[in-house]
PDB file of C-alpha atoms in Angstrom:
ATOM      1  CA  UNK A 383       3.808  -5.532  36.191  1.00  0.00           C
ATOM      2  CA  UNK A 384       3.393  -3.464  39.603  1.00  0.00           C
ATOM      3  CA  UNK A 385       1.934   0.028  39.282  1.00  0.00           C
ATOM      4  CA  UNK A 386       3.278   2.517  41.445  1.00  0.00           C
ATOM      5  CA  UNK A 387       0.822   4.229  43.041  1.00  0.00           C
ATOM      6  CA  UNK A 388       0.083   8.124  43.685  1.00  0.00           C
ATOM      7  CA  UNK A 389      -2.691   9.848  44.895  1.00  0.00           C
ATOM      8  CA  UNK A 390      -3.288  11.272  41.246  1.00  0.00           C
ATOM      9  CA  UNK A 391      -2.317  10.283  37.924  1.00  0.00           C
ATOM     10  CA  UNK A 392       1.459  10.229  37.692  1.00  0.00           C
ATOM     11  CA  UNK A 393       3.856  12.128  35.176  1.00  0.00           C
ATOM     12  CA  UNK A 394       6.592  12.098  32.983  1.00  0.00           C
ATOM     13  CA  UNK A 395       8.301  14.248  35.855  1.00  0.00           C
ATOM     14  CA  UNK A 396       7.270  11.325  38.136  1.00  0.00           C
ATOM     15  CA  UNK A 397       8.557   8.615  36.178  1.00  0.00           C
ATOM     16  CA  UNK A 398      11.723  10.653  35.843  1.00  0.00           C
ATOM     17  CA  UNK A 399      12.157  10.702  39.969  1.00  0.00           C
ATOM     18  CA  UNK A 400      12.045   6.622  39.654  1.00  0.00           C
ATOM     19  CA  UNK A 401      14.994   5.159  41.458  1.00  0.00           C
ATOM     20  CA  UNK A 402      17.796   4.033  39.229  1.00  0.00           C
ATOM     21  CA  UNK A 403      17.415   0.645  40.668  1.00  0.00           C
ATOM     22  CA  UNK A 404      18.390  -1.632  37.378  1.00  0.00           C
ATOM     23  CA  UNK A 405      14.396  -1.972  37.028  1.00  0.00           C
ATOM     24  CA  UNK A 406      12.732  -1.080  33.731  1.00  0.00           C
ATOM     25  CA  UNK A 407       9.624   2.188  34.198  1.00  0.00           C
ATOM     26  CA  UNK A 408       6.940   2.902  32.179  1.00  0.00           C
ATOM     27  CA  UNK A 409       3.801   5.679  32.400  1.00  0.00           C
ATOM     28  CA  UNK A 410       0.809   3.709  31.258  1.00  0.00           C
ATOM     29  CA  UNK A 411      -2.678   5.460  31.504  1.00  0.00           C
ATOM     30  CA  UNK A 412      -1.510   7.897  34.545  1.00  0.00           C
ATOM     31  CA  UNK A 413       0.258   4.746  36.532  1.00  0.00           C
ATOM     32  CA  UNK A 414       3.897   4.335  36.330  1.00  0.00           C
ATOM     33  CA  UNK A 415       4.200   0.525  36.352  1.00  0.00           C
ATOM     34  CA  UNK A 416       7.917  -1.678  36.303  1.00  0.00           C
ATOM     35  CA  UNK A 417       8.544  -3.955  34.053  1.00  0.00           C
ATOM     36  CA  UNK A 418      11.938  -6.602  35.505  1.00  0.00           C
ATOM     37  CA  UNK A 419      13.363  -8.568  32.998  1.00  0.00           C
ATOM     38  CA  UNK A 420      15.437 -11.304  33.411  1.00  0.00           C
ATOM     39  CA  UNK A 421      18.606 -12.853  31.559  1.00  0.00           C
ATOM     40  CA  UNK A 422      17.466 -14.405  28.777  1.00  0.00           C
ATOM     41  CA  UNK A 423      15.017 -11.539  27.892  1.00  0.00           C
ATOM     42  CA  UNK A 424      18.049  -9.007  27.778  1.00  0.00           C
ATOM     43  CA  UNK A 425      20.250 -11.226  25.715  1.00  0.00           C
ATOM     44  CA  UNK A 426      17.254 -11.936  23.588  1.00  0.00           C
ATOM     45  CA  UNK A 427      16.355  -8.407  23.091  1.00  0.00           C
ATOM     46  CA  UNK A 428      20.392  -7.267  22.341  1.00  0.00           C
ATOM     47  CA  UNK A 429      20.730 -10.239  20.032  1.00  0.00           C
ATOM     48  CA  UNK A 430      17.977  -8.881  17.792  1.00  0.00           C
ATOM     49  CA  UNK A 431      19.414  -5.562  17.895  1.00  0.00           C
ATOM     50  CA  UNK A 432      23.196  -6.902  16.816  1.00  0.00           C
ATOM     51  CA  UNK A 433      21.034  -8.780  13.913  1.00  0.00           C
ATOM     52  CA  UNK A 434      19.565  -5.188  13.031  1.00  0.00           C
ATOM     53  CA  UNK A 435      22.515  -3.371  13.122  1.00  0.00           C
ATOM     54  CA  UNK A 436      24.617  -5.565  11.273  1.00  0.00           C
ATOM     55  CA  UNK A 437      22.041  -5.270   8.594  1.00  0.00           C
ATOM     56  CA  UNK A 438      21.830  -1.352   9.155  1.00  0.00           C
ATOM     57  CA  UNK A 439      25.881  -1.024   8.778  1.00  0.00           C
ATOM     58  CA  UNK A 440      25.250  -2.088   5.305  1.00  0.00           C
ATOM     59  CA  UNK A 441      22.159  -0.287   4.725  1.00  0.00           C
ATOM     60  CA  UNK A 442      22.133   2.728   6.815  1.00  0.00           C
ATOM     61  CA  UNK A 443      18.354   3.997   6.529  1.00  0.00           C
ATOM     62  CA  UNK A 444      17.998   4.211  10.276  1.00  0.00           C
ATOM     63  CA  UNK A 445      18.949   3.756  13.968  1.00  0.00           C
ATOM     64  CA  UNK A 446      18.077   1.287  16.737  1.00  0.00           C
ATOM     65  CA  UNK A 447      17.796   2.170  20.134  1.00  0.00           C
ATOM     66  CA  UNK A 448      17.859  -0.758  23.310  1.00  0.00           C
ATOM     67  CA  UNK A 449      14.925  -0.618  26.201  1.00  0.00           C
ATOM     68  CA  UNK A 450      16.479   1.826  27.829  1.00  0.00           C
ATOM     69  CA  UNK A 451      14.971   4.522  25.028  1.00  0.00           C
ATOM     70  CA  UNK A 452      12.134   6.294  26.801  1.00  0.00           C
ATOM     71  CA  UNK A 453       9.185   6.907  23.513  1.00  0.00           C
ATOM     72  CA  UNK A 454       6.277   9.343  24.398  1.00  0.00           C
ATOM     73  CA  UNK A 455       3.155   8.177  22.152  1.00  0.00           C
ATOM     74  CA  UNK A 456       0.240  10.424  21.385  1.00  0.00           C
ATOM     75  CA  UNK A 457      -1.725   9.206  24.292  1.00  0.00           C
ATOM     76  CA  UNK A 458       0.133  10.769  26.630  1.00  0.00           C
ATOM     77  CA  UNK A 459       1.971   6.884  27.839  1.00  0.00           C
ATOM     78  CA  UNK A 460       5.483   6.539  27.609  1.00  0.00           C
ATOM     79  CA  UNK A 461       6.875   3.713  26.657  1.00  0.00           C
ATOM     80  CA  UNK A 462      10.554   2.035  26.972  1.00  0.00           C
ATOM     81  CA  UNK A 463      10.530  -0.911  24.291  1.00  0.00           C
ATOM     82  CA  UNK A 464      12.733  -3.609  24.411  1.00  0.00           C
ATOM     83  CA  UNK A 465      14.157  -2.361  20.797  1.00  0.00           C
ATOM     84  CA  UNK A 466      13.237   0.525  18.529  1.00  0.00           C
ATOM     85  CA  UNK A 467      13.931   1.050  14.974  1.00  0.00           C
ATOM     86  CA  UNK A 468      13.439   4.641  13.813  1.00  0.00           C
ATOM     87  CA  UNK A 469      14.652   5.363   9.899  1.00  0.00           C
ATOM     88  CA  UNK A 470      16.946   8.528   9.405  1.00  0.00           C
ATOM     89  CA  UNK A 471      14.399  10.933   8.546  1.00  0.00           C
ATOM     90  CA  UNK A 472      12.825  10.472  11.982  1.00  0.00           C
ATOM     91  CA  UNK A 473      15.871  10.524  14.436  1.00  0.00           C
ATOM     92  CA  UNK A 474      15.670  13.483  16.247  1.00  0.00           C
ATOM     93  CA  UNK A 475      18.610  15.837  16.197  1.00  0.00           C
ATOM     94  CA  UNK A 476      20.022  18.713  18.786  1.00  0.00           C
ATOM     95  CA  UNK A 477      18.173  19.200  21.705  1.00  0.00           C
ATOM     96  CA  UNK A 478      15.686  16.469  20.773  1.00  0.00           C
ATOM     97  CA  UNK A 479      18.347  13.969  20.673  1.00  0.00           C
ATOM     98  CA  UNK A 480      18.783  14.030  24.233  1.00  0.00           C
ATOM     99  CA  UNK A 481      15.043  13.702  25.127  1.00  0.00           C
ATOM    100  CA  UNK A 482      12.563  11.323  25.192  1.00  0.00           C
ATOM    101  CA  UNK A 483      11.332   9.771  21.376  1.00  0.00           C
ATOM    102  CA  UNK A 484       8.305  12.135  20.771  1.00  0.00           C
ATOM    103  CA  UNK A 485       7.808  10.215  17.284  1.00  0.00           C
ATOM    104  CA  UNK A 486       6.397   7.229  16.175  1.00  0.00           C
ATOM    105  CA  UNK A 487       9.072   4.410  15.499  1.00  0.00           C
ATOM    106  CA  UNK A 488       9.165   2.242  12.562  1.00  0.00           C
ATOM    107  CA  UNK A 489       9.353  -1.241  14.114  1.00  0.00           C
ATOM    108  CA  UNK A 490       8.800  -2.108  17.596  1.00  0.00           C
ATOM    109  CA  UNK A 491      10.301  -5.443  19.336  1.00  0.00           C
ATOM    110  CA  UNK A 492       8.948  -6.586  22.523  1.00  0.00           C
ATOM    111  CA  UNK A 493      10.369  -9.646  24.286  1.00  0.00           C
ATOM    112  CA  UNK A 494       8.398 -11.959  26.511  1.00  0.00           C
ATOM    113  CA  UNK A 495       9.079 -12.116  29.818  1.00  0.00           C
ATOM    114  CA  UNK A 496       7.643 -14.826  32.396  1.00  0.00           C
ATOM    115  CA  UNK A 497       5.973 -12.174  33.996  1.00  0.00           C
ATOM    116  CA  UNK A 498       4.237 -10.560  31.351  1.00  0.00           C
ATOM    117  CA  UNK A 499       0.591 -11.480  31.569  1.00  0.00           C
ATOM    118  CA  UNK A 500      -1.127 -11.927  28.016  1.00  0.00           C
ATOM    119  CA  UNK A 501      -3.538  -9.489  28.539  1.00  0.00           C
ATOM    120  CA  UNK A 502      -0.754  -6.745  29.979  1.00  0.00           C
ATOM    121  CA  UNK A 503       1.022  -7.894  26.501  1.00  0.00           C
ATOM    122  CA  UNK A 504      -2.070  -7.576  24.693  1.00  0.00           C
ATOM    123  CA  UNK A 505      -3.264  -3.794  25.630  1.00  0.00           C
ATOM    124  CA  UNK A 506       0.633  -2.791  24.762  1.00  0.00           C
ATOM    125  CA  UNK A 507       0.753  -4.103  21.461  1.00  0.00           C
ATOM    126  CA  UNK A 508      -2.536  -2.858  20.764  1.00  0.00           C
ATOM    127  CA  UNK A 509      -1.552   0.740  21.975  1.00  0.00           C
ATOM    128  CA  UNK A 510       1.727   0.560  19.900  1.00  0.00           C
ATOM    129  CA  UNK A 511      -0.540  -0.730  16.581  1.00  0.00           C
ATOM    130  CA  UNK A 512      -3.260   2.555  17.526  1.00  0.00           C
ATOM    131  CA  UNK A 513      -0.439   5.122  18.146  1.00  0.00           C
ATOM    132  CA  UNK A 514       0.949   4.274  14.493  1.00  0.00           C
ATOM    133  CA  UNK A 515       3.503   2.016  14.595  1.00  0.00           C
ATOM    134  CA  UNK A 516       3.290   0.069  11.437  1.00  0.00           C
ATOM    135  CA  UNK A 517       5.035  -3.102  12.505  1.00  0.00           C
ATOM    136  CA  UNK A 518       5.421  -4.780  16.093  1.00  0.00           C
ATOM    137  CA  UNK A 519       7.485  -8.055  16.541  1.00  0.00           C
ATOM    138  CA  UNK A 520       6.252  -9.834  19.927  1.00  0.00           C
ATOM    139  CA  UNK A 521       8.842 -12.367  20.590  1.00  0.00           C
ATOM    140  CA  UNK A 522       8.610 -15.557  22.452  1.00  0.00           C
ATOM    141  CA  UNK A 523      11.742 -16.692  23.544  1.00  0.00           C
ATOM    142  CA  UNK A 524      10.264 -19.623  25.732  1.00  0.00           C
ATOM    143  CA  UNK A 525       8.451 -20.698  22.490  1.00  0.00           C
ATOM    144  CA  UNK A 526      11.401 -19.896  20.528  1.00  0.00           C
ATOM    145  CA  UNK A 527       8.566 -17.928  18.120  1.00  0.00           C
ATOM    146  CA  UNK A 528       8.039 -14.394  17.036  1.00  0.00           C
ATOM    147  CA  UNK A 529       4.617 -13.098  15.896  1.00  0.00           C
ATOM    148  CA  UNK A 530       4.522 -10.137  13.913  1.00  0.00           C
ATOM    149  CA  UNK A 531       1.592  -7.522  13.985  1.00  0.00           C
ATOM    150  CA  UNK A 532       0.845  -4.821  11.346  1.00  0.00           C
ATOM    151  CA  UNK A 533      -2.991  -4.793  12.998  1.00  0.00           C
ATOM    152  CA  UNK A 534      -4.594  -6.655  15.713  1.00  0.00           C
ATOM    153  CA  UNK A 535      -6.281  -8.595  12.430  1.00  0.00           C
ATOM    154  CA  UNK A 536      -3.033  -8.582  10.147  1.00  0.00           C
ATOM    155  CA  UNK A 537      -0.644 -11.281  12.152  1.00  0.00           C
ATOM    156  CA  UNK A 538       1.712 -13.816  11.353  1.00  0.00           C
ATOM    157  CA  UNK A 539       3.349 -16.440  13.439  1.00  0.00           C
ATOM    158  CA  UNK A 540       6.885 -17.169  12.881  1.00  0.00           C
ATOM    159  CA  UNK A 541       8.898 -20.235  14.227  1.00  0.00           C
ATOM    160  CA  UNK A 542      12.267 -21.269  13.975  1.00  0.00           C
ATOM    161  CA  UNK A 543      12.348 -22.856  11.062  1.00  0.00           C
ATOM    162  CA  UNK A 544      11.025 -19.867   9.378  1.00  0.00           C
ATOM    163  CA  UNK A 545      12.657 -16.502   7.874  1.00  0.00           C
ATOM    164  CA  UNK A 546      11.270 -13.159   9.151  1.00  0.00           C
ATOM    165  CA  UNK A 547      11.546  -9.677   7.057  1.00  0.00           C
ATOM    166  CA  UNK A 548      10.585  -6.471   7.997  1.00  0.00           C
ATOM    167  CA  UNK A 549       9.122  -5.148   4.419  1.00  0.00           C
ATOM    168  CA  UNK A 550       9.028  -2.539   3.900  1.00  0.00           C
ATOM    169  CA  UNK A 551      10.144  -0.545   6.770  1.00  0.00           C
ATOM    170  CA  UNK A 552      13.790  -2.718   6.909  1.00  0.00           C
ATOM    171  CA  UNK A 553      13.728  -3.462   3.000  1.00  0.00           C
ATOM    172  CA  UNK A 554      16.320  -6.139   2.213  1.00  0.00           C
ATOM    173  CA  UNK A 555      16.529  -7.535   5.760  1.00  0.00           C
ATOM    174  CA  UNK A 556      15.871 -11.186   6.694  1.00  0.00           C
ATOM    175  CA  UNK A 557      16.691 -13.676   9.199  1.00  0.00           C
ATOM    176  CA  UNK A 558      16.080 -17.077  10.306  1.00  0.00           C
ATOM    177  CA  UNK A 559      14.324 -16.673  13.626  1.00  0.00           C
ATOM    178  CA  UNK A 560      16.271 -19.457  15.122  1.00  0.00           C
ATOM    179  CA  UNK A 561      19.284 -17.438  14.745  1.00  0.00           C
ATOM    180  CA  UNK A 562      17.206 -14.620  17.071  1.00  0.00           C
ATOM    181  CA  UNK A 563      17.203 -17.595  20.284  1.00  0.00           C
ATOM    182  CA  UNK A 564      20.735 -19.716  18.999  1.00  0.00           C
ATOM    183  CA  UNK A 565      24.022 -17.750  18.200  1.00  0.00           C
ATOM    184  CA  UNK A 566      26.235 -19.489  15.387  1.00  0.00           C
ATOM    185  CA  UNK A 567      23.070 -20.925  13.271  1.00  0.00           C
ATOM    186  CA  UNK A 568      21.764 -19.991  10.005  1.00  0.00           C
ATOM    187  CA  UNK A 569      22.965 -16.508   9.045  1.00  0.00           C
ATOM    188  CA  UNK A 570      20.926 -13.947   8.354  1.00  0.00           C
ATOM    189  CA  UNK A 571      20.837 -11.786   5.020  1.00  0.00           C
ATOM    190  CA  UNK A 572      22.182  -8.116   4.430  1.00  0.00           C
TER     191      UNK A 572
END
């Protein structure tokens, strides 16, 4: 995580005149900083997403969107997370559609990276928790764990041989974690 700097606090229009040089932008408090992912972060990240949807095609409450989905929170920071959930009532239509998110998704997944630094991972999920997101997954592929946050004092650690859920903003939706990190294992419910 490299801000870029500018001799004042950058800008949406800023972070719009970023390269498109397969890197990942963000604005965080006036700083636009990059975020490169690798491999196994991506694949993570679009497994998780196939999990969702397949549950969504059953149940269609809502939409997901990948880390390319740009998400301006109430402090002024845009965001890109790795996924987004966003039920129907939310996603925005017309014009809005093909801006950035100016409301407050449902769940948030973020995937590890090796470069994320704990404290860089820490002030995001906090942000994301404070801006009104009512659920954040944090998800450790190199532990093979995900940790789920409703506060920064209501967590719970998930490992492989466990089932996640995403009550009640995904009611009805569950899935063994190791099938987040191992195509082909157990299946998860619709």
């Amino acid at each position: 995580m490299s801000p870029m700097k500018f001799d004042r606090r950058a800008t949406i229009e800023d972070l719009m005149q970023m390269p498109e040089d397969g890197q990942k932008y963000e604005l965080v408090d006036g700083e636009i900083v990059v975020s490169p992912t690798g491999y196994r972060h991506s694949a993570v990240g679009m497994r998780i997403g196939y999990l969702i949807q397949r549950h969504l095609d059953e149940h269609p409450i809502g939409g997901i969107a990948g880390a390319d989905l740009g998400v301006v929170f109430k402090n002024g920071n845009l965001r890109s997370p790795d996924l987004t959930f966003i039920r129907n009532e939310k996603i925005p239509v017309g014009d809005a559609e093909k801006r950035f998110l100016e409301v407050v998704p449902d769940l948030v997944v973020e995937v590890l990276s090796p470069s994320d630094s704990m404290r860089f991972v820490g002030h995001k999920i906090g942000e994301l928790l404070e801006c009104g997101v009512p659920i954040v997954w944090l998800v450790d592929p190199e532990e093979r764990t995900v940790t789920v946050y409703r506060s920064l004092s209501n967590t719970e650690r998930y490992t492989s041989e466990d089932t996640i859920t995403a009550e009640p903003v995904l009611p009805g939706f569950s899935c063994a974690v190791s099938r987040i990190f191992a195509p082909g294992s157990a299946l998860c419910q619709t």
